[in-house]
Amino acid sequence: MTRYALLIDGQLQPGEQADAVLDPATEQTVGYAARASHAQVDEAVAAAHKAFAGWAADPQARRSALAQAAAVLRENTQQIAELISREQGRPLRFALGEVAGAAATFDHYAAFQAPPAEVLRDDEQRLVRIERRPFGVVAAITPWNVPIILLVLKLAPALHAGNTLVAKPSEHTPLSTLLLGQLLKDVFPAGVLNIIAGDGSVGEQLSKHPEVRHITFTGSVATGKRLYAGAADDLKRLTLELGGNDAALVLEDADIPAIAEALFWGAFWNSGQVCFAIKRLYVHEDLFASLIAALVARAEKTRLGNGLDPLTELGPLTNRQQLERVKALVADARTHGAIIHTGGHQPEGPGYFFEPTIVSGIGAGVALVDEEQFGPVLPVIAFRDVEDAIRQANASPFGLGASVWTRDIARGEAIARRLDAGLAWVNQHLEVQPGAPKGGHKSSGLGYEGGLRGYEAFSELQVINIARP
Ligand code: NAD
C-alpha cells in the first residue's frame, strides 16, 4: 500500500504517524498519508521563510518554474486524476478535467505579467511609486471536495507574486496533494513549496505560526470564522473562500425541457459537493409540477457508482461524516412534512453513496433549506411572486452564488443584480470565467480568489517616496 510523504524543504519526509485514507466507493484503504508532527509544521514554515528572499528576488525563475509545473501536471494527469477519483469519489473524467484545469492555471500564471508599479509623482523634487511586495510565508489550507484545483488556484498566484508556501490539504483527501508535492519536488527550489498533512489541529498550528503572514483558506464557514478570529492576534492577512447555500430562481417564462439538464448538474455535480452548487431551487408555481417531473426523470436515470467506472455519473459522498449529515438532513426534512419525490436513501452495499434526491413541501425554517447540505439532495420550493422569491433567496447568512433562469435576459439580469451573492448567473450556474474574481458575500467569504483582484491578495502595497537632491 502506497505511503505518501510530506514535502518539507525540498525533501520527502514520512510523518511520525500515517493515516489510512479510504476510498468512499469501496471503504477500502487507498493509501497512507504521512501526518505532520508539531516539529514538522515548524520545519516547513522555517523552510518557507528561509527560501523567501531568494524566490522573491527572481521573477523570471518564478515564471519558468510555474511553466514547468504545468508540464509536470500534464505528464502525470492520469495518475493524479485516478488518485483524486479514488480518494474523493468523483468520476474519473471529471477528475481529469480538474487536473487539466490545474495545469492551465499554472500556465496562465507562467505567462502572467503583474501590472507595473503606479507612478504617483515623478518630478525634480520627488519620485513616488506605489509598488507591491509579497508577504513571505503563505499558508494554504484546502477542503476535500475538489482538492487539486482549489490548491493550485492559491499556489500558482501566491508563488508568482513572490511568496513561499506551506500547503495543508484536507485529512479526507490528502493523497492527491501529497502526490503533487512529490511530482513538483524538483520544480521549485527547496523550501518554496512545502506540503504537510494532518487534521484541523495541524491546520490550526500552521495558521497560528508567527512566521505565516497570510492565510488563504477554502472550507467551511465554521473553520473560516475560527481562522478569522485567530488571525487577529498578529493581524495576519487572510482570504476566506467559504460555504454557500446558492438559490436558483426559475421564472414563469423558463423553458423547462431546455434547462432541466443544466439545473440538475448545477445541483448534483460532484454529488452536490460544490461550494456554489444550486442548494435551493425556487420555481414559479405554474412550472413547479413540470420541473419536479423533469428533475425526477433525470435523477432516476443517473448512474451512481465507483468513479473509476466510465459509466458512472455520480460518485459517493467523500466521507462517512458527510453521508451521515446528508442522511440526518433528509430525516429532519421528513419530520417537517417533506415530500421525497425520488431518492432519499443510501443504496445497499459498501460505500458512502446516497441517491440523488428531489424534495418539496418544505421551506425556510427547515435545516435542509436553511443550511448547506453539500450533498445530492435538492429542495424545490414554489413561489407565486418573484419579489417573494428574491426575498427568500437573500434571507440567508450565505452569499456565494445565485442564478436566475428565464427567456427574458434583460429581466434576468435585473434580478441577478438584486441577489446578494458574489457570483450571479443568468441561465447557468457553476461556470467560473477565467480572469473573474471569485468571492462570497456575507458569511460565504472574505476577499477574492482569481483574476487580478485575487492575484493582488497575495501582496501588499508599499509606497516608495524618494526625495531628489
Ligand atoms: P472544513 O472547514 O472542515 O476543512 C477545510 C480545511 O480546514 C481542512 O484542511 C481542515 O483540516 C482544515 N481545518 C479544520 N479545522 C481547522 C482549524 N481550526 N484551523 C485550521 N484549519 C482547520 O471544510 P470541508 O468540510 O473540508 O469543506 C467543505 C466546505 O468547504 C463547504 O462548506 C464548502 O462549501 C466549502 N468550499 C468553499 C469553496 C469556495 O470557493 N468558496 C470551495 C470549495 C469548498
Short mmCIF file of C-alpha atoms in Angstrom, two decimals, residues 161-422:
data_model
loop_
_atom_site.label_atom_id
_atom_site.label_comp_id
_atom_site.label_asym_id
_atom_site.label_seq_id
_atom_site.Cartn_x
_atom_site.Cartn_y
_atom_site.Cartn_z
CA ALA A 161 3.75 37.07 -6.57
CA GLY A 162 6.97 36.02 -4.81
CA ASN A 163 5.67 34.31 -1.68
CA THR A 164 6.68 30.88 -0.47
CA LEU A 165 4.05 28.44 0.65
CA VAL A 166 3.09 25.76 3.13
CA ALA A 167 0.01 23.86 2.00
CA LYS A 168 -2.22 21.60 4.05
CA PRO A 169 -4.90 19.52 2.31
CA SER A 170 -7.97 18.07 3.99
CA GLU A 171 -7.44 14.96 6.07
CA HIS A 172 -10.16 13.31 3.95
CA THR A 173 -8.34 13.75 0.61
CA PRO A 174 -4.65 14.36 1.31
CA LEU A 175 -3.16 11.83 -1.09
CA SER A 176 -3.51 13.70 -4.39
CA THR A 177 -1.96 16.80 -2.82
CA LEU A 178 0.92 14.79 -1.34
CA LEU A 179 1.42 13.20 -4.77
CA LEU A 180 1.51 16.69 -6.27
CA GLY A 181 4.26 17.60 -3.79
CA GLN A 182 6.24 14.53 -4.80
CA LEU A 183 5.89 15.38 -8.51
CA LEU A 184 6.82 19.05 -8.00
CA LYS A 185 9.69 18.35 -5.61
CA ASP A 186 12.41 19.37 -8.04
CA VAL A 187 10.42 22.01 -9.91
CA PHE A 188 10.67 24.64 -7.18
CA PRO A 189 13.79 25.47 -5.14
CA ALA A 190 13.89 23.78 -1.72
CA GLY A 191 11.51 25.41 0.75
CA VAL A 192 9.47 27.36 -1.81
CA LEU A 193 6.64 24.81 -1.82
CA ASN A 194 6.06 22.69 1.28
CA ILE A 195 3.20 20.25 1.71
CA ILE A 196 2.19 18.92 5.08
CA ALA A 197 -0.84 16.84 6.03
CA GLY A 198 -2.99 16.14 9.03
CA ASP A 199 -6.30 17.17 10.53
CA GLY A 200 -7.61 20.51 11.76
CA SER A 201 -5.10 20.64 14.61
CA VAL A 202 -2.25 20.69 12.07
CA GLY A 203 -4.11 23.42 10.16
CA GLU A 204 -4.54 25.36 13.38
CA GLN A 205 -0.86 25.16 14.30
CA LEU A 206 0.09 26.25 10.78
CA SER A 207 -2.37 29.13 10.70
CA LYS A 208 -1.21 30.46 14.07
CA HIS A 209 2.50 30.23 13.31
CA PRO A 210 4.07 33.67 13.80
CA GLU A 211 6.10 33.42 10.56
CA VAL A 212 2.93 32.87 8.49
CA ARG A 213 1.90 36.26 7.16
CA HIS A 214 -1.08 35.35 5.01
CA ILE A 215 -3.63 32.55 5.22
CA THR A 216 -5.53 31.52 2.12
CA PHE A 217 -8.33 29.18 3.11
CA THR A 218 -11.11 27.32 1.33
CA GLY A 219 -13.53 25.38 3.51
CA SER A 220 -16.47 25.68 5.83
CA VAL A 221 -17.85 28.86 7.37
CA ALA A 222 -17.22 27.47 10.87
CA THR A 223 -13.49 26.95 10.26
CA GLY A 224 -13.26 30.24 8.36
CA LYS A 225 -14.60 32.11 11.39
CA ARG A 226 -12.06 30.42 13.67
CA LEU A 227 -9.25 31.39 11.33
CA TYR A 228 -10.52 34.97 11.15
CA ALA A 229 -10.58 35.21 14.95
CA GLY A 230 -7.17 33.55 15.27
CA ALA A 231 -5.62 35.85 12.68
CA ALA A 232 -6.49 38.87 14.81
CA ASP A 233 -3.65 38.14 17.24
CA ASP A 234 -0.93 39.33 14.88
CA LEU A 235 -3.20 40.78 12.18
CA LYS A 236 -2.39 38.11 9.63
CA ARG A 237 -3.92 38.83 6.27
CA LEU A 238 -6.34 36.23 5.04
CA THR A 239 -8.57 35.21 2.18
CA LEU A 240 -11.58 33.06 3.04
CA GLU A 241 -13.50 31.10 0.40
CA LEU A 242 -16.31 29.53 2.39
CA GLY A 243 -19.53 27.62 2.05
CA GLY A 244 -22.70 28.59 0.25
CA ASN A 245 -26.40 27.89 0.05
CA ASP A 246 -26.99 29.05 -3.51
CA ALA A 247 -30.53 29.76 -4.66
CA ALA A 248 -31.64 29.32 -8.26
CA LEU A 249 -34.80 31.16 -9.33
CA VAL A 250 -36.79 29.69 -12.22
CA LEU A 251 -39.16 32.36 -13.56
CA GLU A 252 -42.57 31.67 -15.13
CA ASP A 253 -41.34 32.01 -18.72
CA ALA A 254 -38.49 29.48 -18.38
CA ASP A 255 -38.27 26.60 -20.85
CA ILE A 256 -38.18 23.58 -18.52
CA PRO A 257 -37.20 20.89 -21.09
CA ALA A 258 -34.36 23.15 -22.26
CA ILE A 259 -32.95 23.92 -18.79
CA ALA A 260 -33.68 20.81 -16.70
CA GLU A 261 -30.35 19.16 -17.52
CA ALA A 262 -28.34 22.26 -16.58
CA LEU A 263 -30.33 22.68 -13.35
CA PHE A 264 -29.74 19.04 -12.48
CA TRP A 265 -25.97 19.30 -12.94
CA GLY A 266 -25.89 22.70 -11.24
CA ALA A 267 -27.19 20.94 -8.14
CA PHE A 268 -25.73 17.45 -8.41
CA TRP A 269 -22.26 17.75 -9.98
CA ASN A 270 -19.72 16.03 -7.70
CA SER A 271 -22.75 14.64 -5.82
CA GLY A 272 -23.62 18.16 -4.69
CA GLN A 273 -20.24 18.67 -3.02
CA VAL A 274 -19.55 22.01 -4.65
CA CYS A 275 -19.37 25.29 -2.75
CA PHE A 276 -21.51 27.08 -5.34
CA ALA A 277 -23.86 24.25 -6.32
CA ILE A 278 -27.58 25.01 -6.52
CA LYS A 279 -28.71 24.16 -2.99
CA ARG A 280 -32.22 25.69 -3.02
CA LEU A 281 -34.35 25.76 -6.14
CA TYR A 282 -37.19 28.32 -6.26
CA VAL A 283 -39.63 27.84 -9.14
CA HIS A 284 -42.72 29.72 -10.25
CA GLU A 285 -45.78 27.74 -9.18
CA ASP A 286 -47.00 27.33 -12.79
CA LEU A 287 -43.85 25.39 -13.64
CA PHE A 288 -43.48 23.52 -10.35
CA ALA A 289 -45.03 20.20 -11.48
CA SER A 290 -43.19 20.09 -14.81
CA LEU A 291 -39.85 20.96 -13.20
CA ILE A 292 -40.24 18.31 -10.50
CA ALA A 293 -41.15 15.73 -13.19
CA ALA A 294 -38.12 16.64 -15.30
CA LEU A 295 -35.70 16.53 -12.35
CA VAL A 296 -37.12 13.25 -11.07
CA ALA A 297 -36.76 11.68 -14.54
CA ARG A 298 -33.16 12.85 -14.76
CA ALA A 299 -32.32 11.72 -11.24
CA GLU A 300 -33.80 8.27 -11.82
CA LYS A 301 -31.66 7.57 -14.86
CA THR A 302 -28.47 8.77 -13.14
CA ARG A 303 -25.79 6.13 -12.79
CA LEU A 304 -24.36 6.06 -9.30
CA GLY A 305 -21.13 4.16 -8.92
CA ASN A 306 -17.41 3.91 -8.50
CA GLY A 307 -15.63 6.88 -10.05
CA LEU A 308 -13.30 4.60 -11.98
CA ASP A 309 -16.25 3.01 -13.85
CA PRO A 310 -16.53 5.02 -17.09
CA LEU A 311 -20.34 4.82 -16.97
CA THR A 312 -20.60 6.46 -13.55
CA GLU A 313 -22.23 9.89 -13.44
CA LEU A 314 -22.31 10.43 -9.69
CA GLY A 315 -19.92 9.01 -7.13
CA PRO A 316 -20.41 8.66 -3.38
CA LEU A 317 -20.15 11.35 -0.73
CA THR A 318 -16.47 11.74 0.08
CA ASN A 319 -16.59 10.65 3.71
CA ARG A 320 -18.84 8.99 6.22
CA GLN A 321 -19.43 12.18 8.24
CA GLN A 322 -20.81 13.91 5.17
CA LEU A 323 -23.05 10.94 4.34
CA GLU A 324 -24.38 10.94 7.91
CA ARG A 325 -25.02 14.69 7.71
CA VAL A 326 -26.98 14.35 4.47
CA LYS A 327 -29.00 11.45 5.89
CA ALA A 328 -29.77 13.48 9.02
CA LEU A 329 -30.91 16.48 6.95
CA VAL A 330 -33.27 14.26 4.92
CA ALA A 331 -34.62 12.58 8.08
CA ASP A 332 -35.21 16.01 9.65
CA ALA A 333 -36.95 17.24 6.47
CA ARG A 334 -39.26 14.20 6.61
CA THR A 335 -40.28 15.11 10.15
CA HIS A 336 -41.21 18.57 8.79
CA GLY A 337 -43.53 17.03 6.19
CA ALA A 338 -41.14 16.89 3.22
CA ILE A 339 -42.26 15.06 0.10
CA ILE A 340 -39.41 12.93 -1.25
CA HIS A 341 -40.16 12.70 -4.99
CA THR A 342 -37.25 10.39 -5.70
CA GLY A 343 -34.21 9.09 -3.83
CA GLY A 344 -33.91 9.63 -0.10
CA HIS A 345 -31.86 6.52 0.67
CA GLN A 346 -28.41 5.12 0.93
CA PRO A 347 -28.32 2.20 -1.54
CA GLU A 348 -27.37 -1.30 -0.33
CA GLY A 349 -23.71 -2.25 -0.41
CA PRO A 350 -20.41 -0.68 0.56
CA GLY A 351 -19.56 2.98 0.04
CA TYR A 352 -20.93 6.34 1.12
CA PHE A 353 -23.49 6.55 -1.67
CA PHE A 354 -26.73 8.47 -1.45
CA GLU A 355 -29.38 8.52 -4.18
CA PRO A 356 -29.96 11.82 -5.98
CA THR A 357 -32.94 13.16 -4.09
CA ILE A 358 -35.60 15.70 -5.04
CA VAL A 359 -37.59 17.14 -2.14
CA SER A 360 -40.50 19.55 -1.86
CA GLY A 361 -43.04 20.55 0.78
CA ILE A 362 -40.51 22.35 2.99
CA GLY A 363 -39.27 25.93 3.16
CA ALA A 364 -37.44 28.37 5.38
CA GLY A 365 -37.08 27.14 8.94
CA VAL A 366 -36.12 23.61 7.88
CA ALA A 367 -32.40 22.80 8.03
CA LEU A 368 -32.29 21.31 4.51
CA VAL A 369 -33.34 24.73 3.16
CA ASP A 370 -31.55 27.00 5.64
CA GLU A 371 -28.19 25.22 5.82
CA GLU A 372 -25.62 23.99 3.34
CA GLN A 373 -26.41 20.32 2.62
CA PHE A 374 -23.27 19.68 0.49
CA GLY A 375 -24.77 16.50 -0.90
CA PRO A 376 -27.09 15.12 -3.60
CA VAL A 377 -30.37 16.39 -2.13
CA LEU A 378 -32.23 19.33 -3.64
CA PRO A 379 -35.18 21.12 -2.04
CA VAL A 380 -37.58 22.64 -4.62
CA ILE A 381 -39.78 25.49 -3.41
CA ALA A 382 -42.69 27.02 -5.36
CA PHE A 383 -43.28 30.80 -5.46
CA ARG A 384 -46.05 32.95 -6.87
CA ASP A 385 -44.48 36.39 -6.67
CA VAL A 386 -40.89 36.84 -7.84
CA GLU A 387 -40.34 39.52 -5.19
CA ASP A 388 -41.01 36.86 -2.59
CA ALA A 389 -38.52 34.51 -4.28
CA ILE A 390 -35.84 37.24 -4.27
CA ARG A 391 -36.52 37.92 -0.61
CA GLN A 392 -36.21 34.23 0.27
CA ALA A 393 -33.05 33.83 -1.79
CA ASN A 394 -31.43 36.74 0.04
CA ALA A 395 -32.70 35.75 3.50
CA SER A 396 -29.61 33.69 4.25
CA PRO A 397 -26.32 34.25 6.03
CA PHE A 398 -24.64 32.83 2.90
CA GLY A 399 -23.97 34.82 -0.26
CA LEU A 400 -21.73 32.78 -2.53
CA GLY A 401 -23.67 32.28 -5.79
CA ALA A 402 -27.21 32.60 -7.15
CA SER A 403 -28.88 32.24 -10.53
CA VAL A 404 -31.97 33.32 -12.47
CA TRP A 405 -33.48 31.21 -15.24
CA THR A 406 -35.69 32.98 -17.79
CA ARG A 407 -36.12 33.61 -21.51
CA ASP A 408 -36.13 37.34 -20.79
CA ILE A 409 -32.43 38.12 -20.48
CA ALA A 410 -32.91 41.77 -19.51
CA ARG A 411 -35.27 40.83 -16.69
CA GLY A 412 -32.93 38.03 -15.62
CA GLU A 413 -30.02 40.45 -15.45
CA ALA A 414 -32.02 42.98 -13.44
CA ILE A 415 -32.98 40.28 -10.92
CA ALA A 416 -29.41 38.92 -10.80
CA ARG A 417 -28.22 42.35 -9.68
CA ARG A 418 -30.57 42.18 -6.72
CA LEU A 419 -29.29 38.81 -5.50
CA ASP A 420 -26.87 39.20 -2.62
CA ALA A 421 -24.16 36.88 -3.94
CA GLY A 422 -20.60 37.21 -5.21
#
